[in-house]
Amino acid sequence: QVQLVESGGGLVQPGGSLRLSCSASGFTLDYYAIGWFRQAPGKEREGVSCISSWDGFTYYADSVKGRFTISRDNAKNTVYLQMNSLKPEDTAVYYCATHSGAQLLAVRWRHPIYYDQWGQGTQVTVSS
């Protein structure tokens, strides 16, 4: 009944850009902190970015700071991840998810265990 759906992935050359979207149906994203994660073959799922529910505070992994930007559009019930200057090491399946609480978000945002609902993921491939 309730779903999260990621979109916007694809094949892009190094240095290129993509914008991922995370859209909700059956519930409102406004009440949740929303995280973006990625998982490459043979590697653990890692936190990429997160945006809080009330004040819009943002968090980024060191590896993407200055290149990725997370944002939300409440009117569209959608959270975005703008990815610029993409590198081959950014290749992964990207997931969005809802966070179960705001307390200690600065520490917990990058850990999948604290997230409740997940989308099915969208593939991002950075290759020449």
mmCIF file with all atom_site columns, N, CA and C in Angstrom, residues 35-38 44-50 59-64 109-112 115:
data_model
loop_
_atom_site.group_PDB
_atom_site.id
_atom_site.type_symbol
_atom_site.label_atom_id
_atom_site.label_alt_id
_atom_site.label_comp_id
_atom_site.label_asym_id
_atom_site.label_entity_id
_atom_site.label_seq_id
_atom_site.pdbx_PDB_ins_code
_atom_site.Cartn_x
_atom_site.Cartn_y
_atom_site.Cartn_z
_atom_site.occupancy
_atom_site.B_iso_or_equiv
_atom_site.pdbx_formal_charge
_atom_site.auth_seq_id
_atom_site.auth_comp_id
_atom_site.auth_asym_id
_atom_site.auth_atom_id
_atom_site.pdbx_PDB_model_num
ATOM 1  N N  . GLY A 1 35  ? 17.198 9.247  3.721  1.00 0.00 ? 35  GLY A N  1
ATOM 2  C CA . GLY A 1 35  ? 18.585 8.940  3.409  1.00 0.00 ? 35  GLY A CA 1
ATOM 3  C C  . GLY A 1 35  ? 18.744 8.332  2.031  1.00 0.00 ? 35  GLY A C  1
ATOM 4  N N  . TRP A 1 36  ? 19.888 8.597  1.432  1.00 0.00 ? 36  TRP A N  1
ATOM 5  C CA . TRP A 1 36  ? 20.314 7.921  0.207  1.00 0.00 ? 36  TRP A CA 1
ATOM 6  C C  . TRP A 1 36  ? 21.480 7.007  0.551  1.00 0.00 ? 36  TRP A C  1
ATOM 7  N N  . PHE A 1 37  ? 21.398 5.771  0.098  1.00 0.00 ? 37  PHE A N  1
ATOM 8  C CA . PHE A 1 37  ? 22.440 4.778  0.284  1.00 0.00 ? 37  PHE A CA 1
ATOM 9  C C  . PHE A 1 37  ? 22.836 4.209  -1.058 1.00 0.00 ? 37  PHE A C  1
ATOM 10 N N  . ARG A 1 38  ? 23.985 3.572  -1.095 1.00 0.00 ? 38  ARG A N  1
ATOM 11 C CA . ARG A 1 38  ? 24.394 2.887  -2.313 1.00 0.00 ? 38  ARG A CA 1
ATOM 12 C C  . ARG A 1 38  ? 25.116 1.596  -1.950 1.00 0.00 ? 38  ARG A C  1
ATOM 13 N N  . GLU A 1 44  ? 29.585 -3.464 1.275  1.00 0.00 ? 44  GLU A N  1
ATOM 14 C CA . GLU A 1 44  ? 28.473 -3.185 2.164  1.00 0.00 ? 44  GLU A CA 1
ATOM 15 C C  . GLU A 1 44  ? 27.714 -1.948 1.706  1.00 0.00 ? 44  GLU A C  1
ATOM 16 N N  . ARG A 1 45  ? 26.441 -1.896 2.086  1.00 0.00 ? 45  ARG A N  1
ATOM 17 C CA . ARG A 1 45  ? 25.647 -0.717 1.806  1.00 0.00 ? 45  ARG A CA 1
ATOM 18 C C  . ARG A 1 45  ? 26.173 0.461  2.620  1.00 0.00 ? 45  ARG A C  1
ATOM 19 N N  . GLU A 1 46  ? 26.399 1.584  1.961  1.00 0.00 ? 46  GLU A N  1
ATOM 20 C CA . GLU A 1 46  ? 26.958 2.743  2.634  1.00 0.00 ? 46  GLU A CA 1
ATOM 21 C C  . GLU A 1 46  ? 26.046 3.959  2.508  1.00 0.00 ? 46  GLU A C  1
ATOM 22 N N  . GLY A 1 47  ? 26.038 4.774  3.548  1.00 0.00 ? 47  GLY A N  1
ATOM 23 C CA . GLY A 1 47  ? 25.276 6.003  3.522  1.00 0.00 ? 47  GLY A CA 1
ATOM 24 C C  . GLY A 1 47  ? 25.942 7.036  2.635  1.00 0.00 ? 47  GLY A C  1
ATOM 25 N N  . VAL A 1 48  ? 25.166 7.666  1.775  1.00 0.00 ? 48  VAL A N  1
ATOM 26 C CA . VAL A 1 48  ? 25.654 8.686  0.863  1.00 0.00 ? 48  VAL A CA 1
ATOM 27 C C  . VAL A 1 48  ? 25.268 10.077 1.340  1.00 0.00 ? 48  VAL A C  1
ATOM 28 N N  . SER A 1 49  ? 23.992 10.244 1.698  1.00 0.00 ? 49  SER A N  1
ATOM 29 C CA . SER A 1 49  ? 23.493 11.551 2.111  1.00 0.00 ? 49  SER A CA 1
ATOM 30 C C  . SER A 1 49  ? 22.190 11.383 2.874  1.00 0.00 ? 49  SER A C  1
ATOM 31 N N  . CYS A 1 50  ? 21.807 12.417 3.615  1.00 0.00 ? 50  CYS A N  1
ATOM 32 C CA . CYS A 1 50  ? 20.557 12.406 4.371  1.00 0.00 ? 50  CYS A CA 1
ATOM 33 C C  . CYS A 1 50  ? 20.072 13.836 4.544  1.00 0.00 ? 50  CYS A C  1
ATOM 34 N N  . TYR A 1 59  ? 23.390 15.935 5.436  1.00 0.00 ? 59  TYR A N  1
ATOM 35 C CA . TYR A 1 59  ? 24.594 15.186 5.775  1.00 0.00 ? 59  TYR A CA 1
ATOM 36 C C  . TYR A 1 59  ? 25.122 14.520 4.512  1.00 0.00 ? 59  TYR A C  1
ATOM 37 N N  . TYR A 1 60  ? 26.445 14.431 4.414  1.00 0.00 ? 60  TYR A N  1
ATOM 38 C CA . TYR A 1 60  ? 27.073 13.825 3.253  1.00 0.00 ? 60  TYR A CA 1
ATOM 39 C C  . TYR A 1 60  ? 28.267 12.980 3.669  1.00 0.00 ? 60  TYR A C  1
ATOM 40 N N  . ALA A 1 61  ? 28.437 11.870 2.977  1.00 0.00 ? 61  ALA A N  1
ATOM 41 C CA . ALA A 1 61  ? 29.667 11.116 3.120  1.00 0.00 ? 61  ALA A CA 1
ATOM 42 C C  . ALA A 1 61  ? 30.828 11.939 2.581  1.00 0.00 ? 61  ALA A C  1
ATOM 43 N N  . ASP A 1 62  ? 31.995 11.782 3.186  1.00 0.00 ? 62  ASP A N  1
ATOM 44 C CA . ASP A 1 62  ? 33.163 12.544 2.753  1.00 0.00 ? 62  ASP A CA 1
ATOM 45 C C  . ASP A 1 62  ? 33.464 12.341 1.270  1.00 0.00 ? 62  ASP A C  1
ATOM 46 N N  . SER A 1 63  ? 33.192 11.155 0.772  1.00 0.00 ? 63  SER A N  1
ATOM 47 C CA . SER A 1 63  ? 33.525 10.830 -0.602 1.00 0.00 ? 63  SER A CA 1
ATOM 48 C C  . SER A 1 63  ? 32.686 11.577 -1.638 1.00 0.00 ? 63  SER A C  1
ATOM 49 N N  . VAL A 1 64  ? 31.553 12.166 -1.213 1.00 0.00 ? 64  VAL A N  1
ATOM 50 C CA . VAL A 1 64  ? 30.679 12.849 -2.160 1.00 0.00 ? 64  VAL A CA 1
ATOM 51 C C  . VAL A 1 64  ? 30.503 14.330 -1.862 1.00 0.00 ? 64  VAL A C  1
ATOM 52 N N  . TRP A 1 109 ? 22.593 8.676  10.780 1.00 0.00 ? 109 TRP A N  1
ATOM 53 C CA . TRP A 1 109 ? 22.082 8.829  9.421  1.00 0.00 ? 109 TRP A CA 1
ATOM 54 C C  . TRP A 1 109 ? 22.743 7.879  8.435  1.00 0.00 ? 109 TRP A C  1
ATOM 55 N N  . ARG A 1 110 ? 23.979 7.504  8.669  1.00 0.00 ? 110 ARG A N  1
ATOM 56 C CA . ARG A 1 110 ? 24.724 6.701  7.705  1.00 0.00 ? 110 ARG A CA 1
ATOM 57 C C  . ARG A 1 110 ? 24.596 5.193  7.942  1.00 0.00 ? 110 ARG A C  1
ATOM 58 N N  . HIS A 1 111 ? 23.779 4.778  8.906  1.00 0.00 ? 111 HIS A N  1
ATOM 59 C CA . HIS A 1 111 ? 23.659 3.363  9.234  1.00 0.00 ? 111 HIS A CA 1
ATOM 60 C C  . HIS A 1 111 ? 22.294 2.815  8.812  1.00 0.00 ? 111 HIS A C  1
ATOM 61 N N  . PRO A 1 112 ? 22.253 1.829  7.929  1.00 0.00 ? 112 PRO A N  1
ATOM 62 C CA . PRO A 1 112 ? 20.979 1.298  7.416  1.00 0.00 ? 112 PRO A CA 1
ATOM 63 C C  . PRO A 1 112 ? 20.037 0.756  8.478  1.00 0.00 ? 112 PRO A C  1
ATOM 64 N N  . TYR A 1 115 ? 16.850 2.764  9.492  1.00 0.00 ? 115 TYR A N  1
ATOM 65 C CA . TYR A 1 115 ? 15.864 3.112  8.480  1.00 0.00 ? 115 TYR A CA 1
ATOM 66 C C  . TYR A 1 115 ? 14.771 2.050  8.378  1.00 0.00 ? 115 TYR A C  1
#
